Amino acid sequence: MRRSVHTLRLTVSRAPDGGMVGEGYAAAMTKFVRTLTNDPTPDHERATIVEKPVFGANFSDHMALATWTAGVGWHAHSICALQAFELHPGAAALHYGQEIFEGLKAYRQPDGGIALFRPEKNAARFSASARRLAMAPLDEDDFVSAVTELVDLDRDWVPSPEGEQSLYIRPFEVASETLIGVRAAQEYTFCVIASPVGPYYPEPVTLWATPNYTRAAEGGTGAAKCGGNYAASLAAADEAAAHGCGQVIWLDGAEHRWVEECGTMNIMFVTASGDLVTPALTGTILDGVTRDSILALAPEHGLRPVERRIGIDEVFDCVTSGAITEVLACGTAAVVTPIVGFAAPGANGSDRRFTVGDGTPGPISQAIRTHLLDIQYGRAEDRHGWLRRV
Ligand SMILES: Cc1ncc(COP(=O)(O)O)c(C=O)c1O
């Protein structure tokens, strides 16, 4: 069978000679060769976007790229003008879903500098996702370099910290080989794009315990950050909305009993006895960076971090009795989202409803949220050494 090796091409050619290669800080440390755009967004236009950013609506001027080819390995590391991909209609990612991604943010600091939050955790998760999908794992240092250097180059796209604005960074990898046939592709494309994002003041959410869907099963891809997991979640999200709920609480695939996570966030329960309980990482749950960070901060909020299995019946009983006082969901986008209620199928087609506390966001969730944001924006001491200056 004839196989196209180079299936991905760029529809816009790179700046022929106007590009500046090997500049400054980043180039001194990296294999990502810089070619600057010769068509940057005009200053006034960028300033307008960055002043009032809309989540995922606009992108910075550049992107990072690298290609992996069987027998060659990773090569062609570059940072160049943001531009469209041309993928052959037979590209494997379009048919068999070999696609993984990450999400992290760059935060403007009080001195005007920029910091990333634990990017090495995203790098490690990206490698793990790649291995699970039989894709080529990118060197974790190269992942961090790509992110750091893109942010460095597009630093004017990082908004001011007012109103919790930041630059959202989206690294991803796709199987770009032209391939009709189910096997691991022989060519992958890694790319990083960045989008200034606005304040995210999360609304309190009620969760729907869907009887019809599961997000992940043992041995499946639940611990990987792959596009297929999100596509499979959308019908359940529609079902949640039909029951007046903002998101789904995912239960395990085998017994449909054990809490895993919610929507696109990890979930935590604050108990009256001072525990911060979150489902243990069993291989079906995404190992969230925010989850890990909050568990580390828990003692500073008088909480004992506890990772264990927790059943949905225990949750409903403890919410009803008051043994669980607060529930929070956590992730990079919203940081902390207060969960104020649950709904589940009841008798005769009606729903059972459970209210957490008095149905409003609790003080501990709010304090943890503020604490984490203060670290990310450089307003609180970074005792854990989580920030990486760009
Ligand atoms: C399914 C899922 N769980 C949890 C998280 C939280 O992960 P993180 O804190 O690393 O953003 C996310 C967000 O990426 C997610 O998509």
mmCIF file of C-alpha atoms in Angstrom, residues 11-245:
data_model
loop_
_atom_site.group_PDB
_atom_site.id
_atom_site.type_symbol
_atom_site.label_atom_id
_atom_site.label_comp_id
_atom_site.label_asym_id
_atom_site.label_seq_id
_atom_site.Cartn_x
_atom_site.Cartn_y
_atom_site.Cartn_z
ATOM 1 C CA THR A 11 -0.992 26.333 3.710
ATOM 2 C CA VAL A 12 0.876 29.567 4.279
ATOM 3 C CA SER A 13 4.545 29.534 3.587
ATOM 4 C CA ARG A 14 6.856 30.793 6.267
ATOM 5 C CA ALA A 15 8.313 34.247 6.117
ATOM 6 C CA PRO A 16 10.856 33.870 3.328
ATOM 7 C CA ASP A 17 13.619 35.923 4.809
ATOM 8 C CA GLY A 18 11.934 38.331 7.170
ATOM 9 C CA GLY A 19 11.999 35.727 9.901
ATOM 10 C CA MET A 20 14.382 36.174 12.780
ATOM 11 C CA VAL A 21 15.956 32.932 13.770
ATOM 12 C CA GLY A 22 17.714 32.165 16.989
ATOM 13 C CA GLU A 23 16.806 35.177 19.050
ATOM 14 C CA GLY A 24 17.408 35.907 22.690
ATOM 15 C CA TYR A 25 16.583 33.858 25.739
ATOM 16 C CA ALA A 26 14.582 31.083 24.209
ATOM 17 C CA ALA A 27 16.774 30.338 21.244
ATOM 18 C CA ALA A 28 19.761 30.024 23.526
ATOM 19 C CA MET A 29 18.139 27.032 25.208
ATOM 20 C CA THR A 30 16.189 25.301 22.556
ATOM 21 C CA LYS A 31 15.804 23.333 19.406
ATOM 22 C CA PHE A 32 12.641 25.281 18.456
ATOM 23 C CA VAL A 33 13.790 27.508 15.621
ATOM 24 C CA ARG A 34 11.943 30.811 15.536
ATOM 25 C CA THR A 35 10.538 32.351 12.392
ATOM 26 C CA LEU A 36 8.557 35.435 13.268
ATOM 27 C CA THR A 37 5.321 36.231 11.523
ATOM 28 C CA ASN A 38 5.549 38.925 8.874
ATOM 29 C CA ASP A 39 1.906 39.752 9.463
ATOM 30 C CA PRO A 40 1.522 40.387 13.212
ATOM 31 C CA THR A 41 -1.810 41.486 14.616
ATOM 32 C CA PRO A 42 -1.742 45.309 14.751
ATOM 33 C CA ASP A 43 -1.038 46.613 18.259
ATOM 34 C CA HIS A 44 -4.395 48.321 18.677
ATOM 35 C CA GLU A 45 -6.256 45.183 17.570
ATOM 36 C CA ARG A 46 -4.290 42.961 19.918
ATOM 37 C CA ALA A 47 -4.769 45.443 22.772
ATOM 38 C CA THR A 48 -8.545 45.345 22.257
ATOM 39 C CA ILE A 49 -8.598 41.538 22.270
ATOM 40 C CA VAL A 50 -6.342 41.263 25.299
ATOM 41 C CA GLU A 51 -8.297 43.866 27.235
ATOM 42 C CA LYS A 52 -11.526 41.871 27.058
ATOM 43 C CA PRO A 53 -10.601 38.339 26.046
ATOM 44 C CA VAL A 54 -13.277 35.804 25.174
ATOM 45 C CA PHE A 55 -12.454 32.173 25.959
ATOM 46 C CA GLY A 56 -11.049 30.426 22.898
ATOM 47 C CA ALA A 57 -12.110 33.111 20.418
ATOM 48 C CA ASN A 58 -8.746 34.646 19.467
ATOM 49 C CA PHE A 59 -5.246 33.293 19.157
ATOM 50 C CA SER A 60 -1.790 34.783 19.516
ATOM 51 C CA ASP A 61 0.424 35.420 16.489
ATOM 52 C CA HIS A 62 2.589 32.310 16.622
ATOM 53 C CA MET A 63 2.461 28.592 17.173
ATOM 54 C CA ALA A 64 4.997 25.890 17.995
ATOM 55 C CA LEU A 65 5.355 22.811 15.803
ATOM 56 C CA ALA A 66 7.287 19.568 15.670
ATOM 57 C CA THR A 67 6.925 16.412 13.608
ATOM 58 C CA TRP A 68 7.599 12.798 14.469
ATOM 59 C CA THR A 69 8.231 10.302 11.717
ATOM 60 C CA ALA A 70 8.903 6.606 12.181
ATOM 61 C CA GLY A 71 12.589 5.885 11.796
ATOM 62 C CA VAL A 72 13.487 9.561 12.209
ATOM 63 C CA GLY A 73 11.938 10.549 15.527
ATOM 64 C CA TRP A 74 11.002 14.111 16.476
ATOM 65 C CA HIS A 75 12.335 16.757 14.110
ATOM 66 C CA ALA A 76 11.436 20.103 12.528
ATOM 67 C CA HIS A 77 10.923 21.813 15.887
ATOM 68 C CA SER A 78 9.874 25.351 15.099
ATOM 69 C CA ILE A 79 7.948 28.392 16.201
ATOM 70 C CA CYS A 80 6.319 30.172 13.313
ATOM 71 C CA ALA A 81 3.329 32.279 12.313
ATOM 72 C CA LEU A 82 -0.057 30.918 13.382
ATOM 73 C CA GLN A 83 -1.477 29.357 10.268
ATOM 74 C CA ALA A 84 -3.898 26.699 9.028
ATOM 75 C CA PHE A 85 -2.933 23.062 8.655
ATOM 76 C CA GLU A 86 -3.628 21.157 5.514
ATOM 77 C CA LEU A 87 -4.422 17.556 6.400
ATOM 78 C CA HIS A 88 -5.042 14.859 3.835
ATOM 79 C CA PRO A 89 -8.655 13.610 4.150
ATOM 80 C CA GLY A 90 -7.165 10.217 4.910
ATOM 81 C CA ALA A 91 -5.156 11.487 7.901
ATOM 82 C CA ALA A 92 -5.391 8.923 10.687
ATOM 83 C CA ALA A 93 -6.450 11.410 13.369
ATOM 84 C CA LEU A 94 -9.607 12.201 11.399
ATOM 85 C CA HIS A 95 -10.702 8.569 11.342
ATOM 86 C CA TYR A 96 -9.298 6.736 14.322
ATOM 87 C CA GLY A 97 -9.033 9.540 16.851
ATOM 88 C CA GLN A 98 -5.332 9.437 17.649
ATOM 89 C CA GLU A 99 -5.361 12.895 19.207
ATOM 90 C CA ILE A 100 -4.244 14.144 22.609
ATOM 91 C CA PHE A 101 -4.079 17.591 24.155
ATOM 92 C CA GLU A 102 -3.230 19.625 27.223
ATOM 93 C CA GLY A 103 -4.450 22.858 28.791
ATOM 94 C CA LEU A 104 -2.459 25.249 30.962
ATOM 95 C CA LYS A 105 -2.197 28.987 31.517
ATOM 96 C CA ALA A 106 0.362 31.795 31.617
ATOM 97 C CA TYR A 107 -0.257 34.383 34.336
ATOM 98 C CA ARG A 108 0.826 38.028 34.418
ATOM 99 C CA GLN A 109 2.795 38.684 37.614
ATOM 100 C CA PRO A 110 2.754 41.807 39.837
ATOM 101 C CA ASP A 111 6.138 42.945 38.411
ATOM 102 C CA GLY A 112 4.830 42.670 34.847
ATOM 103 C CA GLY A 113 6.603 39.352 34.226
ATOM 104 C CA ILE A 114 4.905 36.124 33.236
ATOM 105 C CA ALA A 115 4.751 32.736 34.944
ATOM 106 C CA LEU A 116 3.505 29.286 34.039
ATOM 107 C CA PHE A 117 1.982 27.024 36.670
ATOM 108 C CA ARG A 118 3.579 23.563 36.946
ATOM 109 C CA PRO A 119 4.010 23.022 33.183
ATOM 110 C CA GLU A 120 6.133 19.937 33.845
ATOM 111 C CA LYS A 121 2.989 18.224 35.205
ATOM 112 C CA ASN A 122 1.231 18.862 31.895
ATOM 113 C CA ALA A 123 4.320 17.607 30.059
ATOM 114 C CA ALA A 124 4.297 14.365 32.029
ATOM 115 C CA ARG A 125 0.565 13.875 31.481
ATOM 116 C CA PHE A 126 0.990 14.569 27.772
ATOM 117 C CA SER A 127 3.616 11.808 27.540
ATOM 118 C CA ALA A 128 1.361 9.431 29.444
ATOM 119 C CA SER A 129 -1.580 10.258 27.146
ATOM 120 C CA ALA A 130 0.635 9.647 24.098
ATOM 121 C CA ARG A 131 1.741 6.256 25.374
ATOM 122 C CA ARG A 132 -1.855 5.219 26.071
ATOM 123 C CA LEU A 133 -2.887 6.087 22.514
ATOM 124 C CA ALA A 134 0.217 4.419 21.019
ATOM 125 C CA MET A 135 1.407 7.837 19.810
ATOM 126 C CA ALA A 136 4.947 9.201 19.864
ATOM 127 C CA PRO A 137 5.616 10.810 23.270
ATOM 128 C CA LEU A 138 7.290 14.196 23.008
ATOM 129 C CA ASP A 139 10.344 14.749 25.181
ATOM 130 C CA GLU A 140 8.973 16.450 28.308
ATOM 131 C CA ASP A 141 11.661 19.140 28.284
ATOM 132 C CA ASP A 142 10.733 19.925 24.674
ATOM 133 C CA PHE A 143 7.090 20.237 25.700
ATOM 134 C CA VAL A 144 8.013 22.796 28.369
ATOM 135 C CA SER A 145 10.366 24.584 25.955
ATOM 136 C CA ALA A 146 7.692 24.839 23.282
ATOM 137 C CA VAL A 147 5.188 26.306 25.729
ATOM 138 C CA THR A 148 7.688 28.650 27.372
ATOM 139 C CA GLU A 149 9.076 29.945 24.125
ATOM 140 C CA LEU A 150 5.717 30.497 22.507
ATOM 141 C CA VAL A 151 4.596 32.507 25.545
ATOM 142 C CA ASP A 152 7.899 34.384 25.560
ATOM 143 C CA LEU A 153 7.488 35.337 21.924
ATOM 144 C CA ASP A 154 3.802 36.240 22.275
ATOM 145 C CA ARG A 155 4.161 37.798 25.722
ATOM 146 C CA ASP A 156 2.133 40.851 24.721
ATOM 147 C CA TRP A 157 -0.834 38.463 24.396
ATOM 148 C CA VAL A 158 -0.792 37.696 28.120
ATOM 149 C CA PRO A 159 -3.545 39.851 29.621
ATOM 150 C CA SER A 160 -3.325 41.816 32.821
ATOM 151 C CA PRO A 161 -4.243 39.852 35.962
ATOM 152 C CA GLU A 162 -7.333 41.943 36.629
ATOM 153 C CA GLY A 163 -10.452 39.836 36.637
ATOM 154 C CA GLU A 164 -8.466 36.595 36.486
ATOM 155 C CA GLN A 165 -7.436 36.937 32.869
ATOM 156 C CA SER A 166 -4.637 34.783 31.478
ATOM 157 C CA LEU A 167 -3.191 33.261 28.326
ATOM 158 C CA TYR A 168 -4.628 29.774 27.823
ATOM 159 C CA ILE A 169 -2.145 27.425 26.172
ATOM 160 C CA ARG A 170 -3.267 24.439 24.151
ATOM 161 C CA PRO A 171 -0.574 21.898 23.237
ATOM 162 C CA PHE A 172 -1.863 18.983 21.151
ATOM 163 C CA GLU A 173 -0.693 16.105 19.002
ATOM 164 C CA VAL A 174 -2.434 14.450 16.065
ATOM 165 C CA ALA A 175 -1.738 11.417 13.909
ATOM 166 C CA SER A 176 -1.002 13.181 10.616
ATOM 167 C CA GLU A 177 -0.119 10.154 8.527
ATOM 168 C CA THR A 178 -2.492 9.355 5.668
ATOM 169 C CA LEU A 179 -3.773 6.010 6.763
ATOM 170 C CA ILE A 180 -6.992 4.099 6.243
ATOM 171 C CA GLY A 181 -6.375 1.070 8.407
ATOM 172 C CA VAL A 182 -6.306 0.624 12.151
ATOM 173 C CA ARG A 183 -2.755 0.727 13.458
ATOM 174 C CA ALA A 184 -0.565 3.276 15.185
ATOM 175 C CA ALA A 185 0.319 6.022 12.725
ATOM 176 C CA GLN A 186 3.853 6.505 11.465
ATOM 177 C CA GLU A 187 3.723 10.304 11.567
ATOM 178 C CA TYR A 188 2.564 12.724 14.271
ATOM 179 C CA THR A 189 2.347 16.485 14.442
ATOM 180 C CA PHE A 190 2.776 18.357 17.726
ATOM 181 C CA CYS A 191 1.481 21.903 17.925
ATOM 182 C CA VAL A 192 0.980 24.576 20.573
ATOM 183 C CA ILE A 193 -1.411 27.492 20.183
ATOM 184 C CA ALA A 194 -2.369 30.149 22.722
ATOM 185 C CA SER A 195 -5.519 32.141 23.361
ATOM 186 C CA PRO A 196 -6.042 35.034 25.780
ATOM 187 C CA VAL A 197 -8.924 34.140 28.073
ATOM 188 C CA GLY A 198 -11.223 36.213 30.151
ATOM 189 C CA PRO A 199 -12.281 36.038 33.749
ATOM 190 C CA TYR A 200 -13.889 32.805 34.718
ATOM 191 C CA TYR A 201 -16.166 33.376 37.690
ATOM 192 C CA PRO A 202 -17.716 29.966 37.894
ATOM 193 C CA GLU A 203 -21.390 29.710 38.574
ATOM 194 C CA PRO A 204 -22.313 27.233 41.289
ATOM 195 C CA VAL A 205 -23.246 23.981 39.572
ATOM 196 C CA THR A 206 -25.626 21.083 40.206
ATOM 197 C CA LEU A 207 -24.449 17.670 39.001
ATOM 198 C CA TRP A 208 -26.491 14.985 37.254
ATOM 199 C CA ALA A 209 -25.784 11.346 38.132
ATOM 200 C CA THR A 210 -26.534 9.933 34.697
ATOM 201 C CA PRO A 211 -27.833 6.358 34.665
ATOM 202 C CA ASN A 212 -27.052 5.971 30.967
ATOM 203 C CA TYR A 213 -23.445 6.953 30.358
ATOM 204 C CA THR A 214 -19.981 6.396 31.778
ATOM 205 C CA ARG A 215 -16.885 8.378 30.925
ATOM 206 C CA ALA A 216 -14.289 5.669 31.361
ATOM 207 C CA ALA A 217 -13.839 1.987 32.075
ATOM 208 C CA GLU A 218 -10.954 0.113 33.618
ATOM 209 C CA GLY A 219 -8.344 -0.415 30.939
ATOM 210 C CA GLY A 220 -9.831 2.383 28.826
ATOM 211 C CA THR A 221 -8.597 5.907 28.167
ATOM 212 C CA GLY A 222 -10.030 7.718 31.203
ATOM 213 C CA ALA A 223 -6.625 8.779 32.523
ATOM 214 C CA ALA A 224 -5.564 10.114 29.111
ATOM 215 C CA LYS A 225 -6.398 13.582 27.853
ATOM 216 C CA CYS A 226 -7.623 12.545 24.428
ATOM 217 C CA GLY A 227 -10.290 14.141 22.281
ATOM 218 C CA GLY A 228 -12.392 10.980 22.141
ATOM 219 C CA ASN A 229 -13.128 11.190 25.867
ATOM 220 C CA TYR A 230 -14.662 14.622 25.365
ATOM 221 C CA ALA A 231 -16.666 13.672 22.273
ATOM 222 C CA ALA A 232 -18.123 10.760 24.244
ATOM 223 C CA SER A 233 -19.149 13.080 27.091
ATOM 224 C CA LEU A 234 -21.335 15.431 25.064
ATOM 225 C CA ALA A 235 -24.522 13.343 24.954
ATOM 226 C CA ALA A 236 -24.327 12.969 28.734
ATOM 227 C CA ALA A 237 -23.886 16.741 29.100
ATOM 228 C CA ASP A 238 -27.065 17.231 27.054
ATOM 229 C CA GLU A 239 -28.862 14.786 29.322
ATOM 230 C CA ALA A 240 -27.634 16.707 32.388
ATOM 231 C CA ALA A 241 -28.960 19.950 30.922
ATOM 232 C CA ALA A 242 -32.339 18.301 30.265
ATOM 233 C CA HIS A 243 -32.486 17.547 33.988
ATOM 234 C CA GLY A 244 -31.630 21.108 34.944
ATOM 235 C CA CYS A 245 -28.012 20.327 35.829
#
